[in-house]
mmCIF file of C-alpha atoms in Angstrom:
data_model
loop_
_atom_site.group_PDB
_atom_site.id
_atom_site.type_symbol
_atom_site.label_atom_id
_atom_site.label_comp_id
_atom_site.label_asym_id
_atom_site.label_seq_id
_atom_site.Cartn_x
_atom_site.Cartn_y
_atom_site.Cartn_z
ATOM 1 C CA MET A 1 54.853 -17.413 90.854
ATOM 2 C CA ASN A 2 54.599 -14.203 92.741
ATOM 3 C CA PRO A 3 51.021 -12.881 92.250
ATOM 4 C CA GLU A 4 51.304 -10.594 88.952
ATOM 5 C CA VAL A 5 52.390 -13.621 87.177
ATOM 6 C CA LEU A 6 49.188 -15.872 88.336
ATOM 7 C CA ARG A 7 46.491 -13.171 87.872
ATOM 8 C CA GLU A 8 49.289 -12.448 84.164
ATOM 9 C CA THR A 9 48.812 -16.987 83.607
ATOM 10 C CA ALA A 10 45.220 -17.239 84.221
ATOM 11 C CA THR A 11 44.656 -14.502 81.536
ATOM 12 C CA ASN A 12 46.498 -15.859 78.729
ATOM 13 C CA LEU A 13 44.578 -18.894 80.150
ATOM 14 C CA ILE A 14 40.522 -17.613 79.875
ATOM 15 C CA GLY A 15 42.119 -16.278 76.451
ATOM 16 C CA ALA A 16 42.702 -19.397 74.809
ATOM 17 C CA TYR A 17 39.333 -20.769 76.231
ATOM 18 C CA ARG A 18 38.480 -17.452 74.189
ATOM 19 C CA THR A 19 40.353 -17.894 71.502
ATOM 20 C CA GLY A 20 40.907 -21.364 70.095
ATOM 21 C CA LYS A 21 43.825 -21.543 70.680
ATOM 22 C CA ALA A 22 46.153 -23.292 72.930
ATOM 23 C CA ILE A 23 49.076 -21.334 74.876
ATOM 24 C CA ARG A 24 53.036 -21.887 75.044
ATOM 25 C CA SER A 25 53.205 -22.882 78.466
ATOM 26 C CA ILE A 26 52.334 -21.588 81.936
ATOM 27 C CA ARG A 27 56.631 -22.132 82.400
ATOM 28 C CA GLN A 28 57.336 -18.313 82.526
ATOM 29 C CA HIS A 29 60.963 -17.696 83.005
ATOM 30 C CA ASP A 30 62.500 -20.754 83.539
ATOM 31 C CA THR A 31 59.969 -20.708 86.340
ATOM 32 C CA GLU A 32 58.132 -24.153 87.053
ATOM 33 C CA PRO A 33 55.372 -23.853 89.806
ATOM 34 C CA THR A 34 54.104 -25.583 92.697
ATOM 35 C CA LEU A 35 50.763 -27.338 92.969
ATOM 36 C CA PRO A 36 49.864 -24.693 95.099
ATOM 37 C CA ASP A 37 50.786 -22.201 92.308
ATOM 38 C CA ALA A 38 48.020 -24.273 89.944
ATOM 39 C CA TYR A 39 45.806 -24.034 92.536
ATOM 40 C CA GLU A 40 45.939 -20.425 93.129
ATOM 41 C CA ILE A 41 45.896 -19.780 88.257
ATOM 42 C CA GLN A 42 42.960 -22.175 89.116
ATOM 43 C CA ARG A 43 41.336 -20.119 91.628
ATOM 44 C CA GLU A 44 41.595 -16.639 89.313
ATOM 45 C CA GLN A 45 39.753 -18.235 86.638
ATOM 46 C CA LEU A 46 37.231 -19.272 89.127
ATOM 47 C CA ASN A 47 36.786 -16.155 90.282
ATOM 48 C CA ARG A 48 36.765 -14.426 86.733
ATOM 49 C CA TRP A 49 33.404 -16.861 85.698
ATOM 50 C CA SER A 50 31.973 -15.931 88.891
ATOM 51 C CA ALA A 51 32.239 -12.794 88.718
ATOM 52 C CA ASP A 52 30.942 -13.181 84.953
ATOM 53 C CA GLY A 53 27.515 -14.757 86.510
ATOM 54 C CA GLU A 54 29.038 -18.377 85.416
ATOM 55 C CA SER A 55 27.837 -20.758 87.983
ATOM 56 C CA ILE A 56 30.558 -23.997 89.246
ATOM 57 C CA ARG A 57 28.046 -27.305 89.211
ATOM 58 C CA GLY A 58 30.595 -29.432 91.103
ATOM 59 C CA PHE A 59 33.988 -31.342 90.842
ATOM 60 C CA LYS A 60 36.076 -33.116 88.540
ATOM 61 C CA VAL A 61 38.477 -35.362 90.054
ATOM 62 C CA GLY A 62 41.537 -35.688 87.518
ATOM 63 C CA LEU A 63 44.837 -38.187 88.096
ATOM 64 C CA ALA A 64 42.135 -40.557 89.542
ATOM 65 C CA SER A 65 43.961 -43.468 88.629
ATOM 66 C CA VAL A 66 47.664 -44.455 89.129
ATOM 67 C CA PRO A 67 49.187 -44.761 84.914
ATOM 68 C CA ALA A 68 47.295 -41.094 84.723
ATOM 69 C CA GLN A 69 49.154 -39.606 88.591
ATOM 70 C CA LYS A 70 52.622 -41.808 86.517
ATOM 71 C CA ALA A 71 52.123 -39.533 83.060
ATOM 72 C CA LEU A 72 52.389 -36.496 84.814
ATOM 73 C CA ASP A 73 54.564 -37.329 87.876
ATOM 74 C CA ALA A 74 52.042 -36.549 90.538
ATOM 75 C CA THR A 75 51.324 -38.864 93.921
ATOM 76 C CA GLU A 76 47.220 -37.750 93.963
ATOM 77 C CA PRO A 77 44.905 -36.741 92.032
ATOM 78 C CA ILE A 78 43.923 -33.310 91.291
ATOM 79 C CA LEU A 79 40.616 -31.171 91.342
ATOM 80 C CA GLY A 80 39.145 -28.801 88.581
ATOM 81 C CA ARG A 81 35.794 -27.349 88.245
ATOM 82 C CA LEU A 82 31.855 -27.779 86.808
ATOM 83 C CA THR A 83 30.908 -25.071 85.583
ATOM 84 C CA GLY A 84 27.038 -24.877 84.148
ATOM 85 C CA ARG A 85 28.814 -24.023 79.682
ATOM 86 C CA MET A 86 30.135 -27.819 80.410
ATOM 87 C CA ILE A 87 27.221 -29.924 81.101
ATOM 88 C CA HIS A 88 25.174 -30.995 78.549
ATOM 89 C CA PRO A 89 22.578 -33.509 77.561
ATOM 90 C CA GLU A 90 22.680 -36.984 76.332
ATOM 91 C CA HIS A 91 22.070 -37.415 72.301
ATOM 92 C CA GLN A 92 22.778 -33.477 71.564
ATOM 93 C CA PRO A 93 25.378 -32.784 69.233
ATOM 94 C CA LEU A 94 28.700 -30.947 69.973
ATOM 95 C CA ASP A 95 30.089 -27.824 68.329
ATOM 96 C CA THR A 96 33.577 -28.780 68.774
ATOM 97 C CA LYS A 97 34.727 -24.919 68.195
ATOM 98 C CA GLU A 98 34.228 -24.918 71.479
ATOM 99 C CA PHE A 99 37.188 -27.753 72.184
ATOM 100 C CA ILE A 100 40.681 -27.336 71.352
ATOM 101 C CA ARG A 101 42.188 -30.907 71.597
ATOM 102 C CA PRO A 102 39.391 -32.295 72.867
ATOM 103 C CA ARG A 103 39.515 -36.863 74.394
ATOM 104 C CA ILE A 104 36.591 -38.433 75.690
ATOM 105 C CA GLU A 105 36.455 -40.960 77.889
ATOM 106 C CA PRO A 106 33.589 -42.517 80.461
ATOM 107 C CA ALA A 107 33.006 -41.347 83.769
ATOM 108 C CA LEU A 108 30.799 -41.609 87.018
ATOM 109 C CA ALA A 109 28.928 -38.408 87.974
ATOM 110 C CA PHE A 110 27.830 -38.942 91.849
ATOM 111 C CA VAL A 111 24.759 -35.661 92.382
ATOM 112 C CA LEU A 112 24.972 -35.150 95.836
ATOM 113 C CA ARG A 113 21.515 -34.765 98.195
ATOM 114 C CA ASP A 114 23.710 -33.730 101.274
ATOM 115 C CA ALA A 115 27.097 -31.079 101.528
ATOM 116 C CA LEU A 116 29.904 -32.884 102.064
ATOM 117 C CA ARG A 117 32.473 -30.561 104.057
ATOM 118 C CA GLY A 118 36.082 -32.444 104.837
ATOM 119 C CA PRO A 119 38.404 -32.066 106.610
ATOM 120 C CA GLY A 120 36.984 -35.813 107.574
ATOM 121 C CA VAL A 121 34.884 -37.409 106.021
ATOM 122 C CA ASN A 122 34.917 -41.463 105.041
ATOM 123 C CA ALA A 123 33.643 -43.078 102.932
ATOM 124 C CA ALA A 124 30.150 -43.735 104.916
ATOM 125 C CA ASP A 125 29.358 -39.768 104.355
ATOM 126 C CA ALA A 126 29.904 -40.481 101.693
ATOM 127 C CA ILE A 127 27.717 -42.395 100.606
ATOM 128 C CA ARG A 128 24.744 -41.010 103.369
ATOM 129 C CA ALA A 129 24.934 -38.298 101.394
ATOM 130 C CA VAL A 130 25.313 -39.114 97.424
ATOM 131 C CA ASP A 131 21.437 -39.185 95.383
ATOM 132 C CA PHE A 132 21.733 -41.147 93.095
ATOM 133 C CA VAL A 133 25.171 -42.020 90.174
ATOM 134 C CA LEU A 134 24.532 -41.366 86.881
ATOM 135 C CA PRO A 135 26.935 -43.095 83.356
ATOM 136 C CA ALA A 136 28.467 -40.048 82.551
ATOM 137 C CA LEU A 137 31.561 -38.877 79.586
ATOM 138 C CA GLU A 138 33.612 -36.120 80.170
ATOM 139 C CA ILE A 139 35.739 -34.516 77.986
ATOM 140 C CA SER A 140 39.447 -33.316 78.517
ATOM 141 C CA ASP A 141 40.612 -30.307 77.515
ATOM 142 C CA SER A 142 44.332 -28.713 76.601
ATOM 143 C CA ARG A 143 44.646 -25.203 76.573
ATOM 144 C CA ILE A 144 48.093 -25.736 76.856
ATOM 145 C CA GLN A 145 50.345 -26.505 73.635
ATOM 146 C CA ASP A 146 51.223 -29.813 73.363
ATOM 147 C CA GLY A 147 49.039 -30.997 77.149
ATOM 148 C CA PRO A 148 50.027 -29.728 80.109
ATOM 149 C CA ALA A 149 53.549 -31.141 81.258
ATOM 150 C CA ASN A 150 52.954 -32.115 84.751
ATOM 151 C CA ALA A 151 50.464 -32.516 86.731
ATOM 152 C CA ALA A 152 50.996 -28.179 88.335
ATOM 153 C CA GLU A 153 50.400 -26.291 84.382
ATOM 154 C CA MET A 154 46.896 -29.256 84.370
ATOM 155 C CA THR A 155 45.994 -28.307 87.622
ATOM 156 C CA ALA A 156 45.817 -24.401 86.521
ATOM 157 C CA ASP A 157 44.275 -25.570 82.981
ATOM 158 C CA ASN A 158 41.227 -26.443 85.371
ATOM 159 C CA ALA A 159 42.596 -30.021 85.605
ATOM 160 C CA GLY A 160 41.583 -30.354 81.580
ATOM 161 C CA CYS A 161 37.713 -29.697 82.666
ATOM 162 C CA GLY A 162 36.410 -28.887 78.803
ATOM 163 C CA GLY A 163 32.971 -30.408 78.965
ATOM 164 C CA VAL A 164 30.888 -33.853 81.338
ATOM 165 C CA VAL A 165 27.830 -34.977 78.952
ATOM 166 C CA LEU A 166 25.567 -36.317 81.392
ATOM 167 C CA GLY A 167 23.860 -40.074 81.083
ATOM 168 C CA GLY A 168 20.183 -40.204 81.830
ATOM 169 C CA HIS A 169 19.968 -43.150 83.518
ATOM 170 C CA PRO A 170 19.967 -42.740 87.370
ATOM 171 C CA VAL A 171 21.161 -45.976 89.605
ATOM 172 C CA HIS A 172 21.345 -45.251 93.986
ATOM 173 C CA LEU A 173 23.937 -46.319 95.946
ATOM 174 C CA PRO A 174 23.132 -49.803 96.816
ATOM 175 C CA ALA A 175 22.259 -50.947 93.361
ATOM 176 C CA ALA A 176 25.452 -49.902 92.386
ATOM 177 C CA GLU A 177 28.493 -51.874 92.340
ATOM 178 C CA LEU A 178 30.704 -49.284 92.060
ATOM 179 C CA ARG A 179 34.196 -50.871 92.387
ATOM 180 C CA LEU A 180 33.638 -53.342 90.183
ATOM 181 C CA CYS A 181 31.377 -52.134 87.206
ATOM 182 C CA GLY A 182 33.114 -52.089 83.762
ATOM 183 C CA CYS A 183 32.911 -50.063 81.000
ATOM 184 C CA VAL A 184 33.158 -49.889 77.160
ATOM 185 C CA LEU A 185 33.870 -47.434 75.325
ATOM 186 C CA TYR A 186 32.917 -46.706 71.295
ATOM 187 C CA ARG A 187 33.934 -44.544 69.220
ATOM 188 C CA ASN A 188 31.900 -44.772 65.819
ATOM 189 C CA GLY A 189 30.505 -47.965 66.386
ATOM 190 C CA GLU A 190 34.661 -49.726 67.132
ATOM 191 C CA VAL A 191 34.907 -50.181 71.378
ATOM 192 C CA ALA A 192 38.039 -48.328 71.586
ATOM 193 C CA ALA A 193 38.688 -48.918 75.708
ATOM 194 C CA THR A 194 37.698 -51.589 78.153
ATOM 195 C CA GLY A 195 38.155 -50.992 81.979
ATOM 196 C CA ALA A 196 35.983 -50.698 85.278
ATOM 197 C CA GLY A 197 35.044 -48.459 88.304
ATOM 198 C CA GLY A 198 38.404 -49.866 90.565
ATOM 199 C CA MET A 199 40.438 -47.876 87.637
ATOM 200 C CA ALA A 200 39.655 -45.117 89.962
ATOM 201 C CA LEU A 201 41.374 -44.905 93.648
ATOM 202 C CA GLY A 202 40.515 -48.924 93.543
ATOM 203 C CA SER A 203 37.495 -47.250 93.445
ATOM 204 C CA PRO A 204 35.206 -44.755 92.061
ATOM 205 C CA LEU A 205 34.039 -43.897 96.212
ATOM 206 C CA ASN A 206 37.346 -42.700 97.091
ATOM 207 C CA ALA A 207 37.819 -40.542 94.569
ATOM 208 C CA LEU A 208 34.894 -38.617 96.155
ATOM 209 C CA VAL A 209 36.168 -39.232 99.585
ATOM 210 C CA TRP A 210 39.538 -37.688 98.506
ATOM 211 C CA ALA A 211 37.665 -34.724 96.789
ATOM 212 C CA ALA A 212 35.700 -34.014 99.460
ATOM 213 C CA ASN A 213 38.273 -33.664 101.420
ATOM 214 C CA ALA A 214 40.595 -32.134 99.698
ATOM 215 C CA ALA A 215 38.163 -29.341 98.454
ATOM 216 C CA PRO A 216 38.428 -26.635 101.177
ATOM 217 C CA ALA A 217 42.472 -26.700 101.043
ATOM 218 C CA HIS A 218 42.016 -24.946 97.991
ATOM 219 C CA GLY A 219 40.135 -22.315 98.918
ATOM 220 C CA THR A 220 38.487 -21.729 95.629
ATOM 221 C CA PRO A 221 35.239 -20.474 94.553
ATOM 222 C CA GLY A 222 32.940 -23.949 95.844
ATOM 223 C CA SER A 223 35.654 -24.885 97.641
ATOM 224 C CA ALA A 224 33.724 -27.770 99.626
ATOM 225 C CA LEU A 225 30.671 -30.340 98.201
ATOM 226 C CA GLU A 226 27.884 -28.675 98.194
ATOM 227 C CA PRO A 227 24.154 -30.940 97.760
ATOM 228 C CA GLY A 228 22.933 -30.967 93.990
ATOM 229 C CA HIS A 229 26.425 -30.550 92.823
ATOM 230 C CA LEU A 230 27.847 -33.542 90.447
ATOM 231 C CA VAL A 231 30.979 -34.907 91.648
ATOM 232 C CA ILE A 232 32.760 -35.991 88.258
ATOM 233 C CA VAL A 233 34.769 -39.814 88.310
ATOM 234 C CA PRO A 234 36.896 -40.567 84.924
ATOM 235 C CA SER A 235 40.197 -42.630 84.538
ATOM 236 C CA LEU A 236 37.717 -45.334 84.375
ATOM 237 C CA THR A 237 40.183 -46.203 80.466
ATOM 238 C CA THR A 238 41.909 -44.251 78.943
ATOM 239 C CA ALA A 239 40.638 -42.066 76.321
ATOM 240 C CA VAL A 240 40.207 -41.562 72.627
ATOM 241 C CA THR A 241 40.720 -38.640 70.192
ATOM 242 C CA ALA A 242 37.135 -37.041 69.434
ATOM 243 C CA GLU A 243 37.484 -35.673 65.779
ATOM 244 C CA PRO A 244 34.741 -33.776 64.041
ATOM 245 C CA GLY A 245 31.613 -35.726 62.854
ATOM 246 C CA ASP A 246 33.148 -39.161 65.379
ATOM 247 C CA THR A 247 30.284 -40.853 67.687
ATOM 248 C CA VAL A 248 31.571 -42.030 70.864
ATOM 249 C CA ALA A 249 29.191 -43.931 73.396
ATOM 250 C CA THR A 250 29.471 -45.996 76.532
ATOM 251 C CA THR A 251 28.022 -48.735 78.178
#
């Protein structure tokens, strides 16, 4: 894609946020965007949000499980950026008008005490950098009608970032069984899905390491994992569709 088309695509996606109406596709004249194209589109959106005063608060590791990758013909995860307006407290109703087609799933949220700047970050580096972990609900959304056709479309749409509800019970890493920790997703009081931390690249810690090493290569605003950043790792269970009036919780 040429730069003009990339900027136009970013403009269309930003318009979808504002109007609540999804766009048909990010493909132009039968041209399939590449993954580098997609990160350029994501970068353009983030630049505009930053210019409007939005703060970059962290990252989402999308497509962190093998089933999620296979569904969009991907071979590795993708990155999205979290802004301040996307982060919500628990136990407060969300306005569904903020989203187009929200889907909710459990996630772990790493909160960093120290920076993680790849390349070359390993598991020991990540463990030292984490302050604590929070349970979370990740709200994915799509500004593309019928959802993304492939990983590049999802990446261009900021990896489907919609919102994050942070739990209020922090756990320090020595007390967290990240790989073996189980979770149950409830919708309207009924079990909707179950899963475990190992679904995300074998351990959510591996997803954090991947994000630290992948982020600088894409050069978007907030391209390094900085102190205070959140890194959200979903893909622990399947996601559920959320409708107005629904109550969704995880344990």
